[in-house]
Amino acid sequence: MTEPRTPAPVATDDPEYAANLRRATLASSIGSALEYFDFALYGLSTALIFNVLFFSQDNPAMATVAAFATFGVGFVARPFGGLFFGVLGDRLGRKWVLVATILLMGGASTAIGLLPTYEAIGLWAPILLVLMRLLQGFGAGAEQAGATVLMAEYAPVKRRGFFSALPFIGIQAGTLLAAIVFGLITLLPEDQLLSWGWRVPFLSSFVLILLALFIRMRLRETPTFVELEKHEQIAERPIRDIFTRGLPGVIVGIGLRMAENGGSYMFQTLGLAFFVAVAGDQADRSLLTWGVTLGSLIGIFSVPLTGHLSDRYGRRTVYRFGAVFMLLYSFPAWWLLSLGNHAVAIAVIAVGIGVAVNSMLGPQCAMLPELFGNRHRYLGVAMAREISAVLAGGLAGVLGAYIIAVSDGNWILLGVYMGTLALITTASTFLVPETLRRDLTRTDDAIKVSRNEGGADVEATTVTITAVADR
């Protein structure tokens, strides 16, 4: 099947194009803000509230491990959501899938604020919490992938890195909002915080849902998907395609995400739990959240900046900088957190999120969609993002909390853990081809499987990764 010809570029000052670009940016940003507001809020609550309210307090340390396990359950559901909605996104279009995911994800998050506690209904409390977390993760599994694909396909080619990164300010805004709200509610007396105060932020998610729905219902389908429909190239079997032809891109995408996603959740959630374990009664909950707050503030500038830099110097170069920075930062960061000093801990978390993590997130916004062909781009990005979310972000809390519990807060082991994630991502930047300004109407992937002499694709278990030179 022949490739569609590249559509003539649309001037960014064209009124209709500019209006659609604004809508796409808003639709992606608000969805990102809601997702990360919910996830950051859940992570903060996991370390300091859910372990007390939803689990037996016979063994507080293991209650914390169990609470982080429910946090990880959401990540387990995400690949299944990414698979389900990713197929729909590649067959029906990006817009309506994004409408469905925001309803599912936001509805589950709001319902968490209505759940009874362990004291009220016993074991049913953690069961219901896990169920809501599964629904939340199922919707979130395609939400961020959809936002990433949507913006990359709308953005001007020469500034794709910058424009694709703009909606991810929503990630910083959502994380920032969660940290501020959580910081405010922790100022309440403990009895009020644990009785009703923690519910308020989850219930307030409903406002973001309504706003996101209003904008997304007015959004038009992306130009590249319209082009795909025009040439009758919609994938008939996208799942088969992504796990054969698209498998190398998924594998490398997973590697690229290990440090970014794992590091983000280690600093946001595990860092707080580790500090509380080290400082004990001296730990001030409201002060600790300022690290996440400041990191998100830095990210509002560092994400679009690194996206812009990737337009000038290439995606791989900027991405590699972030991965190496985190590698060098891993051991000093956890050693400094082990000192039990609030000011130092705030600075460590802020730099970890704002610089180390977001230096990778900026170029990633355009790089992941550029890795995959037009026929299975949504599914490819979703699989790369969400499988890595299980392996990196989901395990970070559970494994990290277990390390803290059994090692009596050994910072060296946590440094090894984070350093390993950074090494995987650094190595992955040497496996991926440069995708800068790649034509997104192409149906082939930037990374292809080898072919045998007869021209057929080799089995997925024996593919080799080869860089494809861009036109």
Coordinates of C-alpha atoms in Angstrom, one line a residue:
M1 CA 0.0 0.0 0.0
T2 CA 1.4 3.3 -1.0
E3 CA 2.1 6.1 1.5
P4 CA -0.2 9.1 1.4
R5 CA 1.4 12.2 0.1
T6 CA 2.2 14.8 2.8
P7 CA -0.5 17.4 3.0
A8 CA 0.5 20.9 2.2
P9 CA 1.5 22.7 5.4
V10 CA -1.0 24.9 7.0
A11 CA 0.0 28.4 8.0
T12 CA 0.0 28.8 11.7
D13 CA -1.7 32.2 11.3
D14 CA -4.7 30.7 9.4
P15 CA -7.7 31.5 11.6
E16 CA -9.3 28.1 11.4
Y17 CA -6.1 26.2 12.0
A18 CA -5.2 28.5 14.9
A19 CA -8.6 28.0 16.5
N20 CA -8.3 24.2 16.2
L21 CA -4.7 24.3 17.5
R22 CA -6.0 26.3 20.6
R23 CA -8.8 23.8 21.2
A24 CA -6.4 20.9 20.9
T25 CA -4.0 22.5 23.4
L26 CA -6.8 23.1 25.8
A27 CA -8.4 19.7 25.4
S28 CA -5.1 18.0 26.0
S29 CA -4.0 20.3 28.8
I30 CA -7.1 20.0 30.9
G31 CA -7.2 16.2 30.6
S32 CA -3.5 16.1 31.6
A33 CA -4.3 18.4 34.5
L34 CA -7.1 16.1 35.7
E35 CA -5.1 12.9 35.4
Y36 CA -2.1 14.2 37.3
F37 CA -4.2 16.1 39.8
D38 CA -5.9 12.8 40.6
F39 CA -2.7 10.7 40.5
A40 CA -0.6 13.1 42.5
L41 CA -3.4 13.5 45.0
Y42 CA -3.8 9.8 45.3
G43 CA 0.0 9.4 45.7
L44 CA 0.2 12.0 48.4
S45 CA -2.8 10.5 50.2
T46 CA -1.3 7.0 49.9
A47 CA 1.8 8.0 51.9
L48 CA 0.0 9.9 54.6
I49 CA -3.8 9.2 54.8
F50 CA -5.0 6.0 53.0
N51 CA -2.6 3.8 55.0
V52 CA -4.4 5.0 58.1
L53 CA -8.0 5.1 56.9
F54 CA -8.4 2.1 54.7
F55 CA -6.2 -0.6 56.3
S56 CA -5.9 -2.3 59.7
Q57 CA -3.4 -0.5 62.0
D58 CA -2.2 -3.6 63.7
N59 CA 1.1 -3.2 61.7
P60 CA 1.5 0.4 60.5
A61 CA 4.5 -0.3 58.3
M62 CA 2.7 -3.1 56.4
A63 CA -0.4 -0.9 56.2
T64 CA 1.8 1.6 54.3
V65 CA 3.0 -1.1 52.0
A66 CA -0.6 -2.2 51.4
A67 CA -1.6 1.4 50.6
F68 CA 1.2 1.7 48.1
A69 CA 0.0 -1.6 46.6
T70 CA -3.4 -0.1 45.8
F71 CA -1.5 2.8 44.3
G72 CA 0.3 0.2 42.1
V73 CA -3.0 -1.5 41.1
G74 CA -4.0 1.6 39.1
F75 CA -0.8 1.2 37.0
V76 CA -1.7 -2.5 36.4
A77 CA -5.0 -1.5 34.9
R78 CA -3.5 1.2 32.7
P79 CA -2.1 -1.1 29.9
F80 CA -5.4 -2.8 29.6
G81 CA -7.1 0.6 29.3
G82 CA -4.4 1.7 26.8
L83 CA -5.0 -1.5 24.7
F84 CA -8.8 -1.2 24.7
F85 CA -9.0 2.6 24.0
G86 CA -5.9 2.6 21.9
V87 CA -7.5 0.3 19.4
L88 CA -10.6 2.5 19.3
G89 CA -8.4 5.6 18.9
D90 CA -6.8 4.1 15.8
R91 CA -10.0 2.9 14.3
L92 CA -12.6 5.5 15.3
G93 CA -10.4 8.6 15.8
R94 CA -8.8 10.5 18.7
K95 CA -11.6 12.8 19.7
W96 CA -14.3 10.4 21.0
V97 CA -11.9 8.2 22.8
L98 CA -10.7 11.2 24.7
V99 CA -14.3 12.0 25.7
A100 CA -14.8 8.5 27.0
T101 CA -11.5 8.3 29.0
I102 CA -12.1 11.7 30.8
L103 CA -15.5 10.5 31.9
L104 CA -14.2 7.1 33.2
M105 CA -11.1 8.4 34.9
G106 CA -12.7 11.5 36.4
G107 CA -15.8 9.7 37.6
A108 CA -13.7 7.1 39.4
S109 CA -11.6 9.8 41.1
T110 CA -14.7 11.6 42.3
A111 CA -16.1 8.4 43.7
I112 CA -13.0 7.8 45.8
G113 CA -14.1 10.9 47.8
L114 CA -17.3 9.1 48.7
L115 CA -15.9 5.8 50.0
P116 CA -16.4 4.7 53.6
T117 CA -13.3 3.8 55.6
Y118 CA -11.9 0.6 57.2
E119 CA -13.4 1.6 60.5
A120 CA -16.9 1.8 59.0
I121 CA -17.0 -1.3 56.8
G122 CA -13.9 -3.3 57.4
L123 CA -12.3 -5.1 54.5
W124 CA -14.8 -3.7 52.0
A125 CA -13.1 -0.4 52.3
P126 CA -9.8 -1.4 50.7
I127 CA -11.7 -3.6 48.2
L128 CA -13.8 -0.6 47.0
L129 CA -10.7 1.6 47.0
V130 CA -8.9 -0.9 44.7
L131 CA -12.0 -1.1 42.4
M132 CA -12.1 2.7 42.0
R133 CA -8.3 2.7 41.5
L134 CA -8.7 0.1 38.7
L135 CA -11.4 2.1 36.9
Q136 CA -9.3 5.3 37.3
G137 CA -6.2 3.5 35.9
F138 CA -8.2 1.9 33.0
G139 CA -9.4 5.4 31.9
A140 CA -6.0 7.0 32.4
G141 CA -4.4 4.3 30.3
A142 CA -5.4 6.0 27.1
E143 CA -5.9 9.6 28.4
Q144 CA -2.3 10.7 28.3
A145 CA -1.5 8.7 25.2
G146 CA -4.4 10.4 23.4
A147 CA -3.4 13.8 24.5
T148 CA 0.2 13.2 23.3
V149 CA -1.0 11.9 19.9
L150 CA -3.6 14.6 19.5
M151 CA -1.2 17.5 20.1
A152 CA 1.7 16.0 18.0
E153 CA -0.7 15.5 15.1
Y154 CA -2.0 19.1 15.3
A155 CA 1.3 20.9 15.9
P156 CA 3.3 22.7 13.2
V157 CA 6.1 20.4 12.1
K158 CA 9.0 22.7 12.8
R159 CA 7.8 23.5 16.3
R160 CA 6.2 20.1 17.1
G161 CA 8.5 19.7 20.2
F162 CA 7.4 23.0 21.7
F163 CA 3.7 22.7 20.9
S164 CA 3.5 19.0 21.9
A165 CA 5.0 20.0 25.3
L166 CA 2.5 22.8 26.0
P167 CA -0.4 20.4 27.1
F168 CA 2.0 18.8 29.5
I169 CA 2.0 22.0 31.4
G170 CA -1.3 20.5 32.4
I171 CA 0.7 17.7 34.1
Q172 CA 2.6 20.3 36.1
A173 CA -0.6 22.3 36.8
G174 CA -2.4 19.2 38.0
T175 CA 0.5 18.1 40.2
L176 CA 0.9 21.6 41.5
L177 CA -2.8 22.0 42.3
A178 CA -2.8 18.6 44.0
A179 CA 0.2 19.6 46.1
I180 CA -1.3 23.0 47.1
V181 CA -4.7 21.5 47.9
F182 CA -3.2 18.6 49.9
G183 CA -0.9 21.1 51.7
L184 CA -3.9 23.2 52.7
I185 CA -6.0 20.3 53.9
T186 CA -3.1 19.0 56.0
L187 CA -3.3 22.2 58.0
L188 CA -6.6 21.0 59.3
P189 CA -6.6 19.4 62.8
E190 CA -5.9 15.7 62.4
D191 CA -9.4 14.6 63.3
Q192 CA -11.0 16.8 60.7
L193 CA -8.4 15.9 58.1
L194 CA -9.1 12.2 58.6
S195 CA -12.8 12.5 58.9
W196 CA -13.8 14.8 56.0
G197 CA -10.9 17.0 54.9
W198 CA -9.2 14.4 52.6
R199 CA -12.5 13.9 50.7
V200 CA -12.8 17.5 49.4
P201 CA -10.0 17.4 46.7
F202 CA -11.3 14.1 45.2
L203 CA -14.9 15.5 45.0
S204 CA -13.6 18.7 43.4
S205 CA -12.4 16.6 40.4
F206 CA -15.9 16.8 39.1
V207 CA -15.4 20.5 38.1
L208 CA -12.4 19.6 35.9
I209 CA -14.5 16.8 34.2
L210 CA -17.2 19.2 33.2
L211 CA -14.7 21.7 31.8
A212 CA -12.7 19.0 29.8
L213 CA -15.9 17.6 28.4
F214 CA -17.1 21.0 27.2
I215 CA -13.9 21.6 25.3
R216 CA -13.5 18.1 23.9
M217 CA -17.0 18.0 22.4
R218 CA -16.1 21.0 20.3
L219 CA -12.8 19.6 19.1
R220 CA -12.3 18.4 15.5
E221 CA -10.5 15.3 14.5
T222 CA -6.7 15.5 13.9
P223 CA -5.5 16.2 10.3
T224 CA -3.4 13.1 10.2
F225 CA -6.3 10.8 11.1
V226 CA -8.5 12.5 8.5
E227 CA -5.7 11.8 6.0
L228 CA -5.7 8.1 7.1
E229 CA -9.4 7.9 6.5
K230 CA -9.2 9.6 3.2
H231 CA -6.7 7.0 1.9
E232 CA -8.7 4.1 3.5
Q233 CA -5.7 3.0 5.5
I234 CA -7.4 2.5 8.9
A235 CA -5.8 -0.5 10.5
E236 CA -7.9 -3.7 10.5
R237 CA -5.9 -5.5 13.1
P238 CA -4.0 -2.8 15.1
I239 CA -3.3 -5.2 18.1
R240 CA -1.5 -7.7 15.8
D241 CA 0.3 -4.8 14.0
I242 CA 1.6 -3.2 17.2
F243 CA 2.9 -6.5 18.7
T244 CA 4.7 -7.5 15.4
R245 CA 5.7 -4.5 13.3
G246 CA 5.4 -2.0 16.1
L247 CA 7.0 -4.1 18.8
P248 CA 10.5 -2.5 18.6
G249 CA 9.0 1.0 19.0
V250 CA 7.1 -0.2 22.0
I251 CA 10.1 -1.8 23.6
V252 CA 12.3 1.3 23.1
G253 CA 9.5 3.6 24.2
I254 CA 9.2 1.6 27.5
G255 CA 12.9 2.0 28.1
L256 CA 12.7 5.8 27.4
R257 CA 10.0 6.1 30.1
M258 CA 11.6 4.1 32.9
A259 CA 13.5 7.0 34.4
E260 CA 11.0 9.7 33.6
N261 CA 7.9 7.9 35.0
G262 CA 9.6 5.9 37.7
G263 CA 11.6 8.9 38.9
S264 CA 8.5 11.1 39.0
Y265 CA 6.6 8.8 41.3
M266 CA 9.6 8.1 43.5
F267 CA 10.1 11.8 44.2
Q268 CA 6.4 12.5 44.5
T269 CA 5.3 9.7 46.7
L270 CA 8.1 7.5 47.9
G271 CA 10.3 10.5 48.8
L272 CA 7.6 11.6 51.2
A273 CA 7.2 8.2 52.8
F274 CA 11.0 7.8 53.1
F275 CA 11.3 11.2 54.8
V276 CA 8.5 10.4 57.3
A277 CA 10.2 7.1 58.1
V278 CA 13.5 8.9 58.7
A279 CA 12.3 11.9 60.5
G280 CA 9.5 10.2 62.5
D281 CA 7.5 12.5 64.7
Q282 CA 9.6 15.5 63.5
A283 CA 8.2 15.2 59.9
D284 CA 5.8 18.1 59.0
R285 CA 3.4 16.9 56.3
S286 CA 2.4 20.3 55.1
L287 CA 6.0 21.3 54.6
L288 CA 7.0 18.2 52.7
T289 CA 4.4 18.8 49.9
W290 CA 6.2 22.0 49.0
G291 CA 8.9 20.0 47.3
V292 CA 6.3 18.7 44.8
T293 CA 4.8 22.1 44.5
L294 CA 8.1 23.8 43.6
G295 CA 9.1 21.0 41.3
S296 CA 5.8 21.4 39.4
L297 CA 6.4 25.2 39.2
I298 CA 9.8 24.6 37.7
G299 CA 8.2 22.1 35.3
I300 CA 5.8 24.7 34.0
F301 CA 8.9 26.3 32.4
S302 CA 11.3 23.3 32.0
V303 CA 8.8 21.1 30.0
P304 CA 8.1 23.6 27.1
L305 CA 11.7 24.8 27.2
T306 CA 13.1 21.3 26.7
G307 CA 10.4 20.6 24.1
H308 CA 11.6 23.8 22.3
L309 CA 15.3 22.7 22.6
S310 CA 14.4 19.3 21.1
D311 CA 13.2 21.2 18.0
R312 CA 16.6 22.8 17.7
Y313 CA 19.1 20.1 18.8
G314 CA 17.1 16.9 18.3
R315 CA 14.9 14.7 20.6
R316 CA 17.6 12.3 21.6
T317 CA 20.2 14.9 22.7
V318 CA 17.8 16.6 25.1
Y319 CA 16.3 13.3 26.3
R320 CA 19.7 11.9 27.0
F321 CA 20.7 15.0 29.1
G322 CA 17.7 14.4 31.4
A323 CA 18.5 10.7 31.8
V324 CA 22.1 11.3 32.6
F325 CA 21.2 14.1 35.0
M326 CA 19.0 11.7 36.9
L327 CA 21.7 9.0 36.9
L328 CA 24.1 11.4 38.5
Y329 CA 21.5 12.8 40.9
S330 CA 20.2 9.4 42.3
F331 CA 22.6 8.8 45.1
P332 CA 23.1 12.3 46.3
A333 CA 19.3 12.8 46.3
W334 CA 18.5 9.9 48.6
W335 CA 21.4 10.6 50.9
L336 CA 20.2 14.2 51.3
L337 CA 16.7 13.0 52.0
S338 CA 18.1 10.6 54.7
L339 CA 19.4 13.6 56.7
G340 CA 15.8 14.4 57.8
N341 CA 16.1 18.1 57.1
H342 CA 12.9 19.7 55.8
A343 CA 14.5 22.4 53.7
V344 CA 17.0 20.0 52.1
A345 CA 14.2 17.5 51.4
I346 CA 12.1 20.2 49.7
A347 CA 15.0 21.3 47.5
V348 CA 15.9 17.7 46.6
I349 CA 12.3 16.8 45.5
A350 CA 11.9 20.1 43.6
V351 CA 15.1 19.6 41.6
G352 CA 14.3 15.9 41.0
I353 CA 10.9 16.6 39.6
G354 CA 11.5 20.0 38.0
V355 CA 14.8 19.3 36.3
A356 CA 15.6 15.6 36.2
V357 CA 12.2 14.2 35.3
N358 CA 10.9 17.1 33.2
S359 CA 14.0 17.3 31.0
M360 CA 12.9 14.0 29.7
L361 CA 9.2 14.8 29.6
G362 CA 9.7 17.8 27.3
P363 CA 11.1 16.0 24.3
Q364 CA 9.1 12.9 25.0
C365 CA 5.9 14.6 24.1
A366 CA 6.8 14.7 20.4
M367 CA 9.2 11.8 20.4
L368 CA 6.8 9.0 21.3
P369 CA 4.2 9.8 18.6
E370 CA 7.0 10.2 16.0
L371 CA 8.2 6.7 16.8
F372 CA 5.0 5.1 15.4
G373 CA 3.2 5.0 12.0
N374 CA -0.1 6.7 11.5
R375 CA -2.1 3.4 11.4
H376 CA -1.3 2.3 15.0
R377 CA 0.1 5.5 16.6
Y378 CA -2.4 5.8 19.4
L379 CA -2.1 2.2 20.4
G380 CA 1.7 2.3 20.1
V381 CA 2.1 5.3 22.3
A382 CA -0.5 3.9 24.8
M383 CA 1.4 0.6 25.1
A384 CA 4.8 2.2 25.5
R385 CA 3.5 4.6 28.1
E386 CA 1.4 2.3 30.1
I387 CA 3.5 -0.9 30.2
S388 CA 6.3 1.4 31.4
A389 CA 4.0 2.9 33.9
V390 CA 3.5 -0.5 35.5
L391 CA 7.2 -1.4 35.4
A392 CA 8.4 1.9 36.6
G393 CA 5.8 4.0 38.3
G394 CA 3.6 1.2 39.7
L395 CA 6.5 -0.7 41.2
A396 CA 8.2 2.4 42.5
G397 CA 5.8 2.8 45.4
V398 CA 5.4 -0.9 46.3
L399 CA 9.0 -2.0 45.9
G400 CA 10.3 1.3 47.5
A401 CA 8.0 1.0 50.5
Y402 CA 9.1 -2.6 51.0
I403 CA 12.7 -1.6 50.8
I404 CA 12.1 1.1 53.4
A405 CA 10.3 -1.4 55.7
V406 CA 12.8 -4.2 55.5
S407 CA 16.0 -2.2 55.4
D408 CA 15.2 0.3 58.1
G409 CA 15.3 3.2 55.6
N410 CA 18.5 2.4 53.7
W411 CA 19.0 5.2 51.3
I412 CA 21.7 3.4 49.3
L413 CA 19.2 0.8 48.1
L414 CA 16.8 3.5 47.0
G415 CA 19.7 5.2 45.1
V416 CA 20.5 1.9 43.4
Y417 CA 16.9 1.5 42.4
M418 CA 16.6 5.0 40.9
G419 CA 20.0 4.8 39.2
T420 CA 19.0 1.5 37.5
L421 CA 16.0 3.2 36.0
A422 CA 18.1 6.0 34.8
L423 CA 20.6 3.6 33.2
I424 CA 17.9 1.8 31.3
T425 CA 16.6 5.1 29.9
T426 CA 20.1 6.4 29.0
A427 CA 20.8 3.2 27.1
S428 CA 17.5 3.5 25.3
T429 CA 18.4 6.9 23.9
F430 CA 21.2 5.1 22.0
L431 CA 18.7 2.6 20.4
V432 CA 16.2 5.1 19.1
P433 CA 16.7 6.9 15.7
E434 CA 16.4 10.7 15.6
T435 CA 12.7 11.5 14.9
L436 CA 12.9 15.2 14.6
R437 CA 10.4 16.6 12.0
R438 CA 9.2 13.2 10.9
D439 CA 6.2 13.1 8.6
L440 CA 3.3 11.9 10.8
T441 CA 1.2 10.8 7.8
R442 CA 3.7 8.0 7.2
T443 CA 2.3 4.5 8.1
D444 CA 5.7 3.0 8.8
D445 CA 7.4 3.2 12.2
A446 CA 10.7 5.1 12.8
I447 CA 12.0 1.8 14.2
K448 CA 11.3 -1.3 12.0
V449 CA 11.6 -5.0 12.3
S450 CA 14.2 -6.8 10.2
R451 CA 12.8 -8.6 7.1
N452 CA 13.7 -12.1 5.8
E453 CA 14.7 -12.8 2.3
G454 CA 11.1 -13.4 1.2
G455 CA 10.1 -10.0 2.4
A456 CA 7.9 -11.1 5.2
D457 CA 8.2 -9.8 8.7
V458 CA 10.2 -12.1 11.0
E459 CA 8.7 -13.3 14.2
A460 CA 8.3 -10.8 17.0
T461 CA 10.6 -12.8 19.3
T462 CA 13.5 -12.4 16.9
V463 CA 13.2 -8.8 15.7
T464 CA 16.3 -6.6 15.7
I465 CA 16.1 -2.8 16.1
T466 CA 17.3 -0.8 13.1
A467 CA 17.4 3.0 12.8
V468 CA 15.6 4.3 9.8
A469 CA 16.9 7.5 8.2
D470 CA 14.3 10.2 8.0
R471 CA 13.5 11.8 4.8

